[in-house]
């Protein structure tokens, strides 16, 4: 950082050039996905492939709008359900551990760290065994519950870390004014923590939206299909229509793009804070 | 607590937070300790119902002989550790173990090395560095089904861009996904790509915590960039590196989606890892075999926990 203050642009232009080159290399698959999504079906098997979509077609996107809207809606619903459940569970727990000096708070944190390490496939089998009896297989609430297990430990850890930084004087002042623990939580702690709420919500949504393992195990025979399974079924069924597959993939990437554009700093903070991804 | 690097990165580690714990009880803000329990209760109930109970069910599956009918009726025969013995003695076990070792080891090695190189590159900010660094997050944010299917198409034998690129240099096309010789390599390449952002972000935030004076002192002593990296950056970054690698290990061990979507563990089991094997036994065929699947899964948990406990210990030490 310090170097930049002194460094003249002239001295660093080659770094920018190199940085752009690395970024282009890294993002090539993303470009390729967009490129293929715009390629005419008759050109898909060209050798060499068309590097630029000079003659773009939107038939792939047409197929998405004709066929994939219900799947996108289902994934949206599951994502929002997951966000609500995760924040509702994690924020009060973070408050209890960080500010109310919960007994056994450290143990709870330890359990949460370990919980993140359990393979999703093991959880899926456990959920399957339970859901068979409860009749929650192939149901949206069942899938929301299972997907939330990806985000809840992360959420608690993030809320705890953030809320530990809230000055205790603030809470004492609220107490002096006669506010109850609940009132303090709702009117003081939550408004201060809104960036953490945003970060946790973004990740909870994204992970639920992206989930494949739970969807492909717990909702295999459902009459609804989330977008991940829809793409998966697409790949299995017709390997000739790769422009449509890639168009669906592009559309399925929109939440990730939105996240990056509007909440980039929270994303980086989230990666380092919870350091999780399933 | 989350990692110390995380606390610094989120800017939440205000000094007031750490106040001494011994005096805390005396200065409890809201009278009864039960209030805290009340706020944590939903989480605790949730953890018991949706973490502990599925885990117990999975152990229960692995010590019984479950089939679909027994699943619904709940009268499976108790077989003790037989499923575990069967799995370990199976011909597939050494293959899956070796593939897991390669998949995890090679992925981590390259993710870490590339992530570190990029983090060092991005440390001195230059024009657009923040923007470009943000773009590097993209692979990490994309749904795995998207990345996996894109890589699958790029690696397509006949129409894939990778083979056509190799062909431009006069190289023979490679059957990346369809040949048993390269299928594991193909999923490893895709997985390395997926893991670079995570390594970059964590290592970058670790680098930010190395005080600039250290570098200035070294360059005053006339040390070159290469020497500074090996003598200063790398040793000072060791705790963060250890955390990054251990977390990477734990998360890579349990990867299912990327492999399943690209190769299904094939051809001829050449890309079958333990996690994928477990998934395939339980959900991948028409004949779900939950008992061996959960035995494999539980073995995987044991392996993951060994690394996980190392991680927790390291992190605790970092905090003090």
Coordinates of C-alpha atoms in Angstrom, one line a residue:
Chain A
X1 CA 0.0 0.0 0.0
X2 CA 2.7 2.4 1.1
X3 CA 4.5 1.8 -2.1
X4 CA 1.6 3.0 -4.2
X5 CA 1.5 6.4 -2.6
X6 CA 5.0 7.0 -3.9
X7 CA 4.9 4.8 -7.0
X8 CA 4.0 6.7 -10.2
X9 CA 1.6 5.1 -12.6
X10 CA 4.4 4.8 -15.1
X11 CA 6.2 2.4 -12.9
X12 CA 3.3 0.1 -12.3
X13 CA 1.6 0.0 -15.7
X14 CA 3.2 -3.4 -16.5
X15 CA 1.8 -4.7 -13.3
X16 CA -1.7 -3.6 -14.4
X17 CA -1.1 -5.3 -17.7
X18 CA 0.1 -8.5 -16.1
X19 CA -2.9 -8.4 -13.7
X20 CA -5.3 -8.0 -16.6
X21 CA -3.7 -10.9 -18.3
X22 CA -3.9 -13.2 -15.3
X23 CA -7.6 -12.1 -14.7
X24 CA -8.5 -12.9 -18.4
X25 CA -6.8 -16.3 -18.1
X26 CA -8.6 -17.0 -14.9
X27 CA -12.0 -15.9 -16.2
X28 CA -11.6 -17.6 -19.6
X29 CA -14.0 -20.4 -18.6
X30 CA -16.6 -17.8 -17.7
X31 CA -16.2 -16.1 -21.1
X32 CA -16.4 -19.4 -22.8
X33 CA -19.7 -20.2 -21.1
X34 CA -21.1 -16.9 -22.4
X35 CA -19.6 -17.5 -25.8
X36 CA -21.0 -21.0 -26.2
X37 CA -24.4 -19.8 -25.0
X38 CA -24.5 -17.4 -28.0
X39 CA -23.2 -19.9 -30.6
X40 CA -25.5 -21.2 -33.3
X41 CA -26.3 -24.9 -32.8
X42 CA -24.8 -25.7 -36.2
X43 CA -21.6 -24.1 -35.2
X44 CA -21.2 -25.8 -31.8
X45 CA -19.1 -28.6 -33.3
X46 CA -16.9 -26.4 -35.4
X47 CA -13.2 -27.2 -35.3
X48 CA -11.6 -24.9 -34.4
X49 CA -14.5 -23.5 -32.3
X50 CA -15.7 -20.0 -32.9
X51 CA -13.7 -17.8 -30.5
X52 CA -16.0 -14.8 -30.8
X53 CA -19.8 -14.9 -31.0
X54 CA -19.8 -13.0 -34.3
X55 CA -23.0 -14.4 -35.4
X56 CA -24.9 -14.7 -32.0
X57 CA -28.1 -16.5 -31.5
X58 CA -30.5 -16.2 -28.6
X59 CA -32.2 -19.5 -29.2
X60 CA -30.4 -20.8 -26.0
X61 CA -31.8 -18.0 -24.0
X62 CA -35.2 -18.5 -25.6
X63 CA -35.1 -22.1 -24.4
X64 CA -34.2 -20.8 -20.9
X65 CA -37.3 -18.5 -20.8
X66 CA -39.5 -21.2 -22.2
X67 CA -38.4 -24.0 -19.9
X68 CA -36.5 -22.8 -16.9
X69 CA -38.6 -20.1 -15.3
X70 CA -40.2 -22.5 -12.8
X71 CA -36.8 -23.9 -11.8
X72 CA -35.5 -20.4 -11.3
X73 CA -38.5 -19.5 -9.2
X74 CA -38.1 -22.6 -7.0
X75 CA -34.4 -21.9 -6.4
X76 CA -35.3 -18.3 -5.6
X77 CA -37.9 -19.5 -3.0
X78 CA -35.5 -22.0 -1.5
X79 CA -32.7 -19.3 -1.3
X80 CA -35.0 -16.8 0.5
X81 CA -36.3 -19.5 2.8
X82 CA -32.7 -20.4 3.7
X83 CA -31.8 -16.7 4.3
X84 CA -34.7 -16.2 6.7
X85 CA -34.0 -19.4 8.6
X86 CA -30.3 -18.8 8.8
X87 CA -30.5 -15.2 10.1
X88 CA -33.3 -16.1 12.5
X89 CA -31.2 -18.8 14.1
X90 CA -27.7 -17.4 13.8
X91 CA -28.2 -13.7 14.9
X92 CA -29.7 -14.4 18.4
X93 CA -27.1 -17.1 19.0
X94 CA -24.3 -14.8 18.0
X95 CA -25.8 -12.2 20.4
X96 CA -25.9 -14.7 23.2
X97 CA -22.3 -15.9 22.7
X98 CA -20.7 -12.5 22.0
X99 CA -22.6 -10.1 24.3
X100 CA -24.6 -12.1 26.8
X101 CA -21.7 -14.2 27.9
X102 CA -23.4 -17.5 27.2
X103 CA -22.0 -20.3 29.3
X104 CA -20.4 -22.8 27.1
X105 CA -20.2 -20.3 24.3
X106 CA -16.7 -21.5 23.4
X107 CA -17.8 -25.1 23.3
X108 CA -20.6 -24.1 21.0
X109 CA -18.2 -22.3 18.7
X110 CA -16.0 -25.4 18.6
X111 CA -19.0 -27.6 17.8
X112 CA -19.8 -25.2 14.9
X113 CA -16.3 -25.3 13.5
X114 CA -16.4 -29.1 13.5
X115 CA -20.0 -29.1 12.1
X116 CA -18.7 -27.4 9.0
X117 CA -16.3 -30.3 8.4
X118 CA -19.0 -33.0 8.0
X119 CA -19.3 -34.0 4.4
X120 CA -22.6 -33.0 2.8
X121 CA -23.1 -36.6 1.5
X122 CA -23.1 -37.9 5.1
X123 CA -25.6 -35.3 6.1
X124 CA -27.7 -36.1 3.0
X125 CA -28.0 -39.7 4.0
X126 CA -28.9 -38.8 7.6
X127 CA -31.6 -36.4 6.3
X128 CA -32.8 -39.0 3.8
X129 CA -33.3 -41.5 6.6
X130 CA -35.2 -38.9 8.7
X131 CA -37.2 -37.4 5.9
X132 CA -38.5 -40.8 4.7
X133 CA -40.3 -41.2 8.0
X134 CA -41.4 -37.6 8.3
X135 CA -42.6 -37.4 4.7
X136 CA -40.3 -34.4 4.0
X137 CA -38.6 -36.0 1.0
X138 CA -39.2 -34.1 -2.2
X139 CA -40.6 -31.1 -0.3
X140 CA -39.5 -27.5 -0.4
X141 CA -39.4 -27.1 3.4
X142 CA -37.3 -30.2 3.6
X143 CA -34.8 -28.8 1.1
X144 CA -34.7 -25.4 2.8
X145 CA -33.9 -27.1 6.2
X146 CA -31.2 -29.2 4.7
X147 CA -29.6 -26.3 2.7
X148 CA -29.6 -24.1 5.8
X149 CA -27.1 -26.5 7.4
X150 CA -24.5 -25.2 5.0
X151 CA -24.9 -21.6 6.2
X152 CA -26.0 -21.7 9.8
X153 CA -22.6 -22.5 11.4
X154 CA -20.9 -19.8 9.2
X155 CA -23.6 -17.4 10.2
X156 CA -23.2 -17.9 13.9
X157 CA -19.4 -17.6 13.7
X158 CA -19.7 -14.4 11.7
X159 CA -22.3 -12.8 13.9
X160 CA -20.2 -13.7 17.0
X161 CA -17.1 -12.2 15.5
X162 CA -18.9 -9.0 14.6
X163 CA -21.0 -8.6 17.7
X164 CA -17.9 -9.1 19.9
X165 CA -16.8 -5.7 18.6
X166 CA -19.9 -3.8 19.7
X167 CA -18.9 -1.6 22.7
X168 CA -20.5 -2.9 25.9
X169 CA -21.1 0.7 27.0
X170 CA -23.8 0.9 24.3
X171 CA -25.6 -2.1 25.8
X172 CA -25.2 -0.8 29.3
X173 CA -26.8 2.5 28.2
X174 CA -29.7 0.7 26.7
X175 CA -30.0 -1.2 29.9
X176 CA -30.1 2.0 31.9
X177 CA -32.9 3.2 29.8
X178 CA -34.8 0.1 30.9
X179 CA -34.5 -1.9 27.7
X180 CA -34.9 -5.7 28.1
X181 CA -32.4 -8.1 26.5
X182 CA -34.8 -8.7 23.6
X183 CA -35.4 -5.0 23.1
X184 CA -31.7 -4.3 23.1
X185 CA -31.2 -7.1 20.6
X186 CA -33.9 -5.8 18.2
X187 CA -33.3 -2.0 18.6
X188 CA -29.5 -1.7 19.2
X189 CA -27.6 -4.8 18.2
X190 CA -29.4 -5.8 15.0
X191 CA -29.3 -2.3 13.4
X192 CA -25.5 -2.0 14.2
X193 CA -25.0 -5.5 12.8
X194 CA -26.7 -4.9 9.5
X195 CA -23.6 -5.5 7.4
X196 CA -23.2 -8.9 9.0
X197 CA -26.8 -9.6 8.4
X198 CA -26.2 -8.7 4.7
X199 CA -23.1 -10.9 4.5
X200 CA -24.7 -13.9 6.1
X201 CA -27.9 -13.4 4.0
X202 CA -25.9 -13.2 0.7
X203 CA -24.0 -16.4 1.5
X204 CA -27.0 -18.3 2.7
X205 CA -28.8 -17.4 -0.5
X206 CA -25.9 -18.2 -2.7
X207 CA -25.2 -21.6 -1.2
X208 CA -28.8 -22.6 -1.2
X209 CA -29.1 -21.4 -4.8
X210 CA -26.0 -23.4 -5.8
X211 CA -26.7 -26.5 -3.8
X212 CA -26.5 -29.7 -5.8
X213 CA -25.9 -32.5 -3.3
X214 CA -29.0 -32.0 -1.1
X215 CA -31.2 -31.3 -4.1
X216 CA -30.1 -34.4 -6.0
X217 CA -30.6 -36.6 -3.0
X218 CA -33.5 -35.2 -1.0
X219 CA -35.6 -33.9 -3.9
X220 CA -34.8 -36.4 -6.6
X221 CA -38.3 -37.3 -7.4
X222 CA -40.0 -34.0 -6.6
X223 CA -42.5 -32.4 -8.9
X224 CA -40.5 -29.2 -8.5
X225 CA -36.9 -28.9 -9.8
X226 CA -34.3 -26.3 -8.6
X227 CA -32.1 -24.8 -11.2
X228 CA -29.0 -26.9 -10.4
X229 CA -30.9 -30.1 -11.0
X230 CA -32.5 -28.6 -14.1
X231 CA -29.0 -28.0 -15.6
X232 CA -27.9 -31.5 -14.5
X233 CA -30.9 -33.1 -16.2
X234 CA -30.2 -31.0 -19.3
X235 CA -26.6 -32.3 -19.5
X236 CA -27.9 -35.9 -19.2
X237 CA -30.6 -35.6 -21.7
X238 CA -29.4 -33.8 -24.8
X239 CA -25.8 -33.3 -25.3
X240 CA -26.3 -31.6 -28.6
X241 CA -27.9 -28.4 -27.2
X242 CA -24.9 -27.0 -25.4
X243 CA -25.8 -23.5 -26.2
X244 CA -29.0 -23.9 -24.3
X245 CA -27.2 -25.6 -21.4
X246 CA -24.7 -22.8 -21.3
X247 CA -27.4 -20.2 -21.5
X248 CA -29.0 -21.7 -18.5
X249 CA -25.7 -21.7 -16.7
X250 CA -25.3 -18.0 -17.5
X251 CA -28.7 -17.3 -16.0
X252 CA -27.9 -19.5 -13.0
X253 CA -24.8 -17.3 -12.4
X254 CA -26.7 -14.1 -12.1
X255 CA -27.0 -14.2 -8.3
X256 CA -23.2 -14.6 -8.1
X257 CA -22.7 -11.6 -10.5
X258 CA -25.2 -9.5 -8.5
X259 CA -23.3 -10.4 -5.3
X260 CA -20.0 -9.4 -6.8
X261 CA -21.2 -6.1 -8.1
X262 CA -23.2 -4.9 -5.1
X263 CA -21.5 -6.6 -2.2
X264 CA -17.9 -7.3 -3.2
X265 CA -16.3 -6.1 0.0
X266 CA -18.7 -8.3 2.1
X267 CA -17.8 -11.3 -0.1
X268 CA -14.1 -10.9 0.7
X269 CA -14.9 -10.4 4.3
X270 CA -17.1 -13.4 4.3
X271 CA -14.5 -15.7 2.8
X272 CA -11.9 -14.7 5.4
X273 CA -14.3 -14.6 8.3
X274 CA -16.0 -17.9 8.0
X275 CA -13.6 -19.5 5.5
X276 CA -16.2 -22.0 4.4
X277 CA -17.7 -23.3 1.3
X278 CA -19.3 -26.6 0.8
Chain B
X1 CA -14.4 -17.4 17.3
X2 CA -13.5 -17.2 13.7
X3 CA -10.0 -17.0 12.5
X4 CA -8.0 -14.1 13.7
X5 CA -7.3 -13.1 10.1
X6 CA -11.0 -13.0 9.6
X7 CA -11.5 -10.7 12.5
X8 CA -9.0 -8.2 11.2
X9 CA -10.4 -8.4 7.7
X10 CA -13.9 -7.7 8.8
X11 CA -12.7 -4.9 10.9
X12 CA -14.8 -6.2 13.8
X13 CA -12.0 -7.0 16.2
X14 CA -12.3 -3.9 18.3
X15 CA -10.2 -4.0 21.4
X16 CA -13.1 -3.6 23.7
X17 CA -14.3 -7.0 22.6
X18 CA -11.5 -8.9 24.3
X19 CA -12.1 -7.5 27.8
X20 CA -11.1 -9.9 30.5
X21 CA -13.4 -12.8 30.7
X22 CA -13.0 -13.4 34.5
X23 CA -14.7 -10.1 35.4
X24 CA -17.4 -10.7 32.8
X25 CA -19.8 -12.5 35.0
X26 CA -19.8 -9.8 37.6
X27 CA -20.7 -7.2 34.9
X28 CA -23.4 -9.2 33.1
X29 CA -25.5 -6.6 31.4
X30 CA -28.8 -8.4 31.6
X31 CA -29.4 -10.2 34.9
X32 CA -30.0 -13.9 34.6
X33 CA -27.7 -16.2 32.7
X34 CA -30.9 -17.9 31.4
X35 CA -31.5 -15.0 29.1
X36 CA -28.4 -15.9 27.1
X37 CA -29.5 -19.5 27.1
X38 CA -32.9 -18.4 25.7
X39 CA -31.3 -16.6 22.8
X40 CA -29.1 -19.5 22.0
X41 CA -31.8 -22.2 22.5
X42 CA -33.1 -22.2 18.9
X43 CA -29.6 -22.8 17.6
X44 CA -28.9 -25.5 20.1
X45 CA -32.2 -27.3 19.3
X46 CA -31.5 -26.9 15.6
X47 CA -28.0 -28.3 16.0
X48 CA -29.3 -31.3 17.8
X49 CA -32.2 -31.9 15.4
X50 CA -30.4 -31.2 12.1
X51 CA -26.7 -31.9 12.7
X52 CA -26.4 -34.4 15.6
X53 CA -29.5 -36.4 14.7
X54 CA -28.6 -36.9 11.0
X55 CA -25.1 -37.9 12.1
X56 CA -26.5 -40.4 14.5
X57 CA -28.8 -41.8 11.8
X58 CA -25.8 -42.1 9.5
X59 CA -23.8 -44.1 12.1
X60 CA -27.0 -46.1 12.7
X61 CA -27.2 -46.8 8.9
X62 CA -23.6 -48.0 8.8
X63 CA -24.0 -50.6 11.5
X64 CA -27.2 -52.1 10.1
X65 CA -28.0 -53.8 6.8
X66 CA -30.4 -51.3 5.3
X67 CA -32.3 -51.7 2.1
X68 CA -35.2 -49.6 0.9
X69 CA -37.9 -51.7 2.5
X70 CA -36.1 -51.8 5.9
X71 CA -35.7 -48.1 5.5
X72 CA -39.4 -47.4 5.6
X73 CA -40.2 -50.2 8.1
X74 CA -37.2 -49.6 10.3
X75 CA -36.4 -53.2 11.0
X76 CA -32.9 -53.6 9.5
X77 CA -30.6 -56.2 10.8
X78 CA -27.8 -55.1 13.1
X79 CA -24.5 -56.2 11.6
X80 CA -21.9 -54.3 13.8
X81 CA -18.8 -53.2 11.9
X82 CA -19.4 -55.6 9.0
X83 CA -20.1 -52.7 6.5
X84 CA -16.8 -51.1 7.5
X85 CA -14.9 -54.4 7.0
X86 CA -16.6 -54.9 3.6
X87 CA -15.8 -51.4 2.5
X88 CA -12.1 -51.6 3.5
X89 CA -11.7 -55.1 2.0
X90 CA -13.4 -54.1 -1.2
X91 CA -11.3 -53.9 -4.4
X92 CA -12.4 -50.3 -4.8
X93 CA -11.1 -49.1 -1.5
X94 CA -7.4 -48.8 -2.4
X95 CA -8.4 -47.1 -5.7
X96 CA -10.7 -44.6 -4.0
X97 CA -8.2 -43.9 -1.3
X98 CA -5.4 -43.3 -3.7
X99 CA -7.6 -41.1 -5.9
X100 CA -8.7 -39.1 -2.9
X101 CA -5.1 -38.7 -1.9
X102 CA -4.2 -37.5 -5.4
X103 CA -7.3 -35.3 -5.8
X104 CA -6.8 -33.6 -2.5
X105 CA -3.0 -33.4 -2.5
X106 CA -2.5 -32.1 -6.1
X107 CA -5.5 -29.7 -5.8
X108 CA -4.2 -28.2 -2.6
X109 CA -0.6 -27.9 -3.8
X110 CA -1.5 -26.0 -6.9
X111 CA -4.3 -23.9 -5.4
X112 CA -2.0 -22.8 -2.6
X113 CA 1.0 -22.1 -4.8
X114 CA -1.0 -20.2 -7.4
X115 CA -3.0 -18.4 -4.7
X116 CA 0.1 -17.4 -2.9
X117 CA 1.8 -16.2 -6.1
X118 CA -1.2 -14.1 -6.9
X119 CA -1.6 -12.7 -3.4
X120 CA 2.1 -11.6 -3.5
X121 CA 1.5 -10.1 -6.9
X122 CA -1.6 -8.2 -5.7
X123 CA 0.0 -7.0 -2.5
X124 CA 1.5 -3.9 -3.9
X125 CA -1.6 -2.2 -5.1
X126 CA -1.5 -0.9 -8.7
X127 CA -4.1 0.6 -10.9
X128 CA -7.2 -1.6 -11.1
X129 CA -5.7 -4.1 -8.6
X130 CA -8.7 -4.0 -6.3
X131 CA -11.1 -4.5 -9.2
X132 CA -9.1 -7.3 -10.7
X133 CA -8.8 -9.0 -7.4
X134 CA -12.6 -8.9 -7.0
X135 CA -13.0 -10.5 -10.4
X136 CA -10.8 -13.4 -9.2
X137 CA -13.7 -14.3 -6.8
X138 CA -15.9 -15.2 -9.7
X139 CA -15.0 -18.9 -9.9
X140 CA -15.7 -19.3 -6.2
X141 CA -19.1 -17.7 -6.4
X142 CA -20.4 -19.6 -9.4
X143 CA -22.7 -22.6 -8.7
X144 CA -20.6 -25.7 -9.0
X145 CA -23.0 -27.1 -11.6
X146 CA -22.2 -24.1 -13.8
X147 CA -18.4 -24.5 -13.4
X148 CA -18.5 -28.2 -13.8
X149 CA -20.6 -28.2 -17.0
X150 CA -18.5 -25.4 -18.5
X151 CA -15.3 -27.3 -17.8
X152 CA -16.9 -30.5 -19.2
X153 CA -17.7 -28.8 -22.4
X154 CA -14.2 -27.1 -22.6
X155 CA -12.7 -30.5 -22.2
X156 CA -14.9 -32.2 -24.7
X157 CA -12.8 -34.5 -26.9
X158 CA -14.1 -33.4 -30.3
X159 CA -15.4 -29.9 -29.8
X160 CA -13.6 -28.6 -26.7
X161 CA -11.6 -25.5 -26.8
X162 CA -8.7 -27.0 -24.9
X163 CA -8.1 -29.7 -27.4
X164 CA -8.4 -27.2 -30.3
X165 CA -5.8 -25.0 -28.4
X166 CA -3.5 -28.0 -28.0
X167 CA -4.1 -28.9 -31.7
X168 CA -2.9 -25.4 -32.7
X169 CA 0.5 -26.5 -31.2
X170 CA 0.4 -29.7 -33.1
X171 CA -0.6 -31.8 -30.1
X172 CA -2.9 -34.8 -30.3
X173 CA -6.4 -34.3 -28.9
X174 CA -6.8 -35.7 -25.3
X175 CA -9.9 -37.6 -24.2
X176 CA -9.9 -35.6 -21.0
X177 CA -13.1 -36.9 -19.4
X178 CA -13.7 -40.1 -21.3
X179 CA -10.3 -41.7 -20.9
X180 CA -9.4 -43.4 -17.6
X181 CA -5.9 -42.0 -17.9
X182 CA -6.9 -38.4 -17.7
X183 CA -10.3 -38.2 -16.0
X184 CA -8.8 -37.7 -12.6
X185 CA -6.5 -35.0 -14.0
X186 CA -9.4 -33.3 -15.6
X187 CA -11.4 -33.0 -12.4
X188 CA -8.3 -31.9 -10.5
X189 CA -7.7 -29.1 -13.0
X190 CA -11.2 -27.9 -12.6
X191 CA -11.0 -28.1 -8.9
X192 CA -7.7 -26.2 -8.8
X193 CA -9.4 -23.4 -10.7
X194 CA -12.3 -23.4 -8.2
X195 CA -10.0 -23.2 -5.2
X196 CA -7.7 -20.4 -6.3
X197 CA -10.0 -17.6 -5.2
X198 CA -10.3 -18.9 -1.7
X199 CA -6.5 -19.3 -1.3
X200 CA -5.9 -15.9 -2.8
X201 CA -8.3 -14.0 -0.5
X202 CA -7.1 -15.7 2.7
X203 CA -3.4 -15.4 1.9
X204 CA -3.9 -11.8 0.7
X205 CA -5.5 -10.8 4.0
X206 CA -2.6 -12.6 5.8
X207 CA -0.1 -10.6 3.8
X208 CA -1.9 -7.4 4.7
X209 CA -1.1 -8.1 8.4
X210 CA 2.7 -8.2 7.8
X211 CA 3.8 -4.7 8.7
X212 CA 5.3 -2.7 5.8
X213 CA 8.3 -1.7 7.9
X214 CA 9.6 -5.3 7.8
X215 CA 9.8 -5.1 4.0
X216 CA 11.3 -1.6 4.1
X217 CA 14.0 -2.7 6.5
X218 CA 14.8 -5.7 4.3
X219 CA 15.0 -3.7 1.1
X220 CA 17.3 -1.2 2.8
X221 CA 19.5 -4.1 3.6
X222 CA 19.7 -4.7 -0.2
X223 CA 17.7 -8.0 -0.2
X224 CA 16.2 -8.8 -3.6
X225 CA 12.5 -9.6 -4.2
X226 CA 13.1 -13.4 -4.3
X227 CA 15.1 -13.3 -1.1
X228 CA 12.6 -11.1 0.7
X229 CA 9.9 -13.6 -0.2
X230 CA 11.7 -16.7 1.1
X231 CA 13.3 -15.0 4.1
X232 CA 10.4 -12.8 5.3
X233 CA 7.0 -13.2 3.6
X234 CA 6.9 -17.0 3.5
X235 CA 8.0 -17.5 7.2
X236 CA 5.8 -14.8 8.5
X237 CA 2.9 -16.1 6.6
X238 CA 3.3 -19.6 7.9
X239 CA 0.4 -19.6 10.4
X240 CA -2.0 -18.3 7.8
X241 CA -0.7 -20.8 5.3
X242 CA -1.2 -23.6 7.7
X243 CA -4.8 -22.6 8.3
X244 CA -5.5 -22.1 4.6
X245 CA -4.1 -25.6 3.7
X246 CA -5.8 -27.4 6.5
X247 CA -9.2 -25.8 5.7
X248 CA -8.5 -26.6 2.1
X249 CA -7.9 -30.2 3.0
X250 CA -11.1 -30.5 5.0
X251 CA -13.2 -29.0 2.2
X252 CA -11.6 -30.8 -0.6
X253 CA -11.9 -34.2 1.1
X254 CA -15.7 -33.9 1.0
X255 CA -16.1 -32.6 -2.6
X256 CA -18.7 -34.5 -4.5
X257 CA -20.4 -32.3 -7.0
X258 CA -17.6 -31.3 -9.3
X259 CA -16.4 -34.9 -9.8
X260 CA -19.9 -36.3 -10.0
X261 CA -21.1 -33.8 -12.6
X262 CA -18.0 -34.1 -14.7
X263 CA -17.2 -37.8 -14.6
X264 CA -19.5 -39.6 -12.1
X265 CA -16.2 -41.1 -10.7
X266 CA -15.5 -42.9 -14.0
X267 CA -14.6 -44.1 -16.4
X268 CA -13.7 -47.4 -14.8
X269 CA -13.6 -45.7 -11.4
X270 CA -10.5 -43.8 -12.4
X271 CA -11.8 -40.6 -10.8
X272 CA -13.6 -42.2 -7.9
X273 CA -12.8 -40.5 -4.6
X274 CA -14.2 -41.7 -1.2
X275 CA -16.8 -38.9 -1.1
X276 CA -18.0 -39.7 -4.6
X277 CA -18.0 -43.4 -3.9
X278 CA -20.2 -42.8 -0.9
X279 CA -22.6 -40.7 -3.0
X280 CA -22.7 -43.2 -5.7
X281 CA -23.5 -46.1 -3.4
X282 CA -26.3 -44.2 -1.8
X283 CA -27.8 -42.1 -4.6
X284 CA -26.0 -42.8 -7.8
X285 CA -27.5 -46.0 -8.9
X286 CA -30.9 -47.4 -9.1
X287 CA -30.1 -49.6 -6.1
X288 CA -29.4 -47.4 -3.1
X289 CA -27.0 -49.1 -0.7
X290 CA -27.1 -46.8 2.3
X291 CA -25.3 -49.0 4.7
X292 CA -21.9 -49.2 2.8
X293 CA -22.4 -45.6 1.7
X294 CA -22.6 -44.3 5.2
X295 CA -19.7 -46.5 6.3
X296 CA -17.6 -44.8 3.6
X297 CA -18.9 -41.4 4.7
X298 CA -18.1 -42.0 8.3
X299 CA -14.6 -43.1 7.5
X300 CA -14.3 -39.8 5.6
X301 CA -15.5 -37.9 8.6
X302 CA -12.8 -39.5 10.7
X303 CA -10.1 -38.4 8.2
X304 CA -11.6 -34.9 7.9
X305 CA -11.7 -34.6 11.7
X306 CA -8.1 -35.4 12.1
X307 CA -7.1 -32.4 9.9
X308 CA -10.0 -30.4 11.4
X309 CA -8.7 -30.7 14.9
X310 CA -5.2 -29.7 13.8
X311 CA -6.9 -26.6 12.3
X312 CA -8.8 -25.8 15.5
X313 CA -5.6 -26.2 17.6
X314 CA -3.6 -24.0 15.2
X315 CA -6.3 -21.4 15.2
X316 CA -6.6 -21.3 19.0
X317 CA -2.8 -20.8 19.2
X318 CA -3.1 -17.9 16.7
X319 CA -5.7 -16.2 18.9
X320 CA -3.5 -16.1 22.0

